[in-house]
Coordinates of C-alpha atoms in Angstrom, one line a residue:
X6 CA 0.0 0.0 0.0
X7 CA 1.2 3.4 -0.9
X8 CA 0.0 6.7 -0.8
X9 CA 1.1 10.3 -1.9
X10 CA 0.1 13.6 0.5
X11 CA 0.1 17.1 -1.3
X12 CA 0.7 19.0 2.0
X13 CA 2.0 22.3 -0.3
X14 CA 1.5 25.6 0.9
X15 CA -0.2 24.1 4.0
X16 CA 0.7 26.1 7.6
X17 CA 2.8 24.9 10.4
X18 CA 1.5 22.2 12.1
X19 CA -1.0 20.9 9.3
X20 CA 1.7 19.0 7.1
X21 CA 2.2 17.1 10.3
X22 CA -1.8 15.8 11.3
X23 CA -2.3 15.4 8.0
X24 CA 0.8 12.5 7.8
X25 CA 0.0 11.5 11.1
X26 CA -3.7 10.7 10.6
X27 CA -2.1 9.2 6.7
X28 CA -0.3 6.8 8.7
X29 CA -3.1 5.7 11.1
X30 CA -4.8 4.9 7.8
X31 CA -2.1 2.1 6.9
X32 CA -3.5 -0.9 7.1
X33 CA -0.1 -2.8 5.8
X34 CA 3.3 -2.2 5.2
X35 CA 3.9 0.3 2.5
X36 CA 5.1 4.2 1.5
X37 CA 4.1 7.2 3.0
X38 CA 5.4 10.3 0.5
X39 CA 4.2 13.4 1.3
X40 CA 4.9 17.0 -0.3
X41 CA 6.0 19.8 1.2
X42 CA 7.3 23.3 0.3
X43 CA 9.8 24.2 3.1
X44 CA 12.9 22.4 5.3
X45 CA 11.2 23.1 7.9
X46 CA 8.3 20.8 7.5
X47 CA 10.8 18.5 6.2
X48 CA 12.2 18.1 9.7
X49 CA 8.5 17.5 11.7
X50 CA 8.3 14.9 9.3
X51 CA 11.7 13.3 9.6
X52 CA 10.8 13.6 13.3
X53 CA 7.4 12.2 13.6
X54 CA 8.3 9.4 11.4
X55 CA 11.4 8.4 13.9
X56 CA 8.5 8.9 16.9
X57 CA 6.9 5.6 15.2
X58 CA 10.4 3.9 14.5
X59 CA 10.0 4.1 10.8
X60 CA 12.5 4.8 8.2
X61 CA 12.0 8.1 6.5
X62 CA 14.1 9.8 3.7
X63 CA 13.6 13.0 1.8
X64 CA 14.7 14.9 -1.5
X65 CA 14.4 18.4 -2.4
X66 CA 12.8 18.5 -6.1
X67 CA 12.8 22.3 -6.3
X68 CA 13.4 25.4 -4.5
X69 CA 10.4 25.2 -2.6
X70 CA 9.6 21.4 -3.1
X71 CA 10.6 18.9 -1.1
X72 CA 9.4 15.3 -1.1
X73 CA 9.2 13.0 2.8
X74 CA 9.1 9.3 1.8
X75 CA 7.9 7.4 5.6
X76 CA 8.0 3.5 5.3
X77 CA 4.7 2.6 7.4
X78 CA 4.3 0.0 9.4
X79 CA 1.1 -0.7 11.1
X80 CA 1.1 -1.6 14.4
X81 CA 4.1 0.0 15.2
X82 CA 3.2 3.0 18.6
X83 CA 5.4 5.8 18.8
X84 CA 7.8 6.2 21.8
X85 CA 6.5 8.0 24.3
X86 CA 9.0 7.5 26.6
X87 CA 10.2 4.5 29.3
X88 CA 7.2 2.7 30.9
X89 CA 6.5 3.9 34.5
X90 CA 8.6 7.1 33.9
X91 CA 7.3 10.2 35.3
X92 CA 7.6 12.5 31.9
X93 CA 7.8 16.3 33.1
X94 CA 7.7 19.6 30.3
X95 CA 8.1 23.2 31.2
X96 CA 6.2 25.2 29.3
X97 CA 7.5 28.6 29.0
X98 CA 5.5 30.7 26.7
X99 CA 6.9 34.6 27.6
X100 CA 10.5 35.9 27.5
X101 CA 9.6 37.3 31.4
X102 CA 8.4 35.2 34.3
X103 CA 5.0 36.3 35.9
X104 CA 3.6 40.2 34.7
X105 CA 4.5 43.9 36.2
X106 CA 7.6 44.8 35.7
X107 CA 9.0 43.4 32.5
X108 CA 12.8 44.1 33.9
X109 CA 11.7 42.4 36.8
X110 CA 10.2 39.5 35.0
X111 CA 13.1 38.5 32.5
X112 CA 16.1 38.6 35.9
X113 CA 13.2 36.0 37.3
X114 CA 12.8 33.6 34.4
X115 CA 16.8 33.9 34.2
X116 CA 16.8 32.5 37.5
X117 CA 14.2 29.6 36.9
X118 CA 16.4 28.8 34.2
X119 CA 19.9 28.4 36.4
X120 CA 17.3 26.8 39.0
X121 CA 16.2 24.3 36.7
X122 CA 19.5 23.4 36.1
X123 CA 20.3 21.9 39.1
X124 CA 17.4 20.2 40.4
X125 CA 16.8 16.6 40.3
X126 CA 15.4 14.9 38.7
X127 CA 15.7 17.5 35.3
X128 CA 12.9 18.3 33.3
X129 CA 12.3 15.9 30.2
X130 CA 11.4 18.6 28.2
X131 CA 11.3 22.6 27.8
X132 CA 8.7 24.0 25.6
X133 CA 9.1 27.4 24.0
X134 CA 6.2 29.4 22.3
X135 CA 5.0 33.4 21.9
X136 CA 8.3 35.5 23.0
X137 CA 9.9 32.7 24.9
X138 CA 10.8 31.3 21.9
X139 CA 13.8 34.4 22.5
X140 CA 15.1 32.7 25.5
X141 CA 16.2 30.1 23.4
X142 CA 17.7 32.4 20.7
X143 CA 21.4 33.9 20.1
X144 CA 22.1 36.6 23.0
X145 CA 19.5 35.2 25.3
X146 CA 20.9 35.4 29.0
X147 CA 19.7 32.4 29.5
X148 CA 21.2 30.7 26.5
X149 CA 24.5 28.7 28.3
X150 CA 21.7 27.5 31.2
X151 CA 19.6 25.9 28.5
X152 CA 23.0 24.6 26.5
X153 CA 23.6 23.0 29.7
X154 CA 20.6 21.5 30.4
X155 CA 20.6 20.5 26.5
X156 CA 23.7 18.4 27.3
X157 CA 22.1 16.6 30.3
X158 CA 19.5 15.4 27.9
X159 CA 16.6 17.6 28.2
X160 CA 14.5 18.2 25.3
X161 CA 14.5 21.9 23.8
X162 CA 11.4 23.0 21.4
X163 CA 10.7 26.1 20.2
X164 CA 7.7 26.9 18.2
X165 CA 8.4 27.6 14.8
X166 CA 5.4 30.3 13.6
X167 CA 6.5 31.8 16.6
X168 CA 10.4 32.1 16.4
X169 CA 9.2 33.7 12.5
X170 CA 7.3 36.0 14.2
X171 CA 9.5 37.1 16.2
X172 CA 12.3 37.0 13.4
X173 CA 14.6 34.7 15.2
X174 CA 13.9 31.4 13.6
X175 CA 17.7 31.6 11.9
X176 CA 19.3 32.6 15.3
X177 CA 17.8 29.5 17.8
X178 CA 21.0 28.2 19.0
X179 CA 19.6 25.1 21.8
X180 CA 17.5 22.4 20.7
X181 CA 15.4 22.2 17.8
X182 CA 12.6 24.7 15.5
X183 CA 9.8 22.1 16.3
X184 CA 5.7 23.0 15.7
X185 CA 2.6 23.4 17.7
X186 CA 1.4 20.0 17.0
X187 CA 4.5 18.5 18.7
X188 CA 3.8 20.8 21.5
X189 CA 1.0 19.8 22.2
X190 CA 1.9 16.1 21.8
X191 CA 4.5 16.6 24.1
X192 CA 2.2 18.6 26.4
X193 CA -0.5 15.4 26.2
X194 CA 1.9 12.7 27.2
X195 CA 3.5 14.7 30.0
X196 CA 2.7 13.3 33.7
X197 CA 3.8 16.8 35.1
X198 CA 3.6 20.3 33.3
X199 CA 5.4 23.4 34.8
X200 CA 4.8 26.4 34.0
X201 CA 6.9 29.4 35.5

């Protein structure tokens, strides 16, 4: 069984659902291929298919076309993880911990951050969206806390509409550029959610 997924000119996370509910359709082994127009939608494939275990490969056709070929096999469930773990996400959606003073609020969530990196157990993952996708970008204060924490094996996202928005999606310099679906994925099969 194979099937082809036009997924060009479709927004941030859509490329992603639409493969993900493709693949739940599989009723044997065969090829996913779905079209995109940017690298970065590239990547939440690559990523979703490894989720699941399956091979995945791509080729750019043109400038703006790229082509995500996902060998499916039913039956296969993604990794969410080691049974009986506790999974735990931060969720950090402003560039300034709690609201009044904004100068106030950015020393704070500088803080969490150096906190954070010295507790026990560490967070599985950190979840950036809205402006604190700039903690995670070049010339944050925070950037050599979340290198660190990077290195002791803790997941990084940052949202990738909102890192355009914001016009730092070429300077994110810890973890990955991911999407809102994966957020919320990640959000969904967390046992413990902090939010600062």
């Amino acid at each position: 069984m194979d099937k082809k997924l036009d997924c060009m000119g479709m927004a941030c996370p859509l490329p992603v659902v639409n493969a993900k509910k493709a693949m739940e359709a599989f009723e044997e082994e065969g090829i996913l291929t779905v079209c995109v127009d940017n690298d970065t939608a590239v990547q939440n494939l690559t990523r979703l298919a490894k989720r699941y275990d399956y091979a995945v490969s791509s080729e750019k056709k043109s400038e703006q076309e790229y082509e995500v070929r996902i060998e499916v096999k039913p039956g296969k469930k993604s990794d969410e993880g080691e049974k009986g773990k506790c999974v735990t996400s931060v969720v950090i959606a402003s560039e300034c911990m709690g609201n009044g003073d904004d100068t106030l609020g950015k020393n704070l969530i500088k803080s969490f951050l150096f906190a954070l990196t010295n507790v026990d157990p560490l967070p599985d993952y950190i979840l950036f969206y809205n402006s604190g996708v700039l903690l995670a970008a070049e010339g944050s204060p925070a950037l050599e806390d979340l290198k660190n924490l990077e290195k002791a094996g803790v997941k990084i996202m940052s949202c990738g509409i909102c890192a355009g928005n914001f016009n730092v999606k070429e300077k994110i310099a810890v973890g990955i550029i991911s999407n809102m679906y994966d957020i919320v994925d990640t959000q969904m099969h967390s046992d413990r959610i902090l939010r600062p």
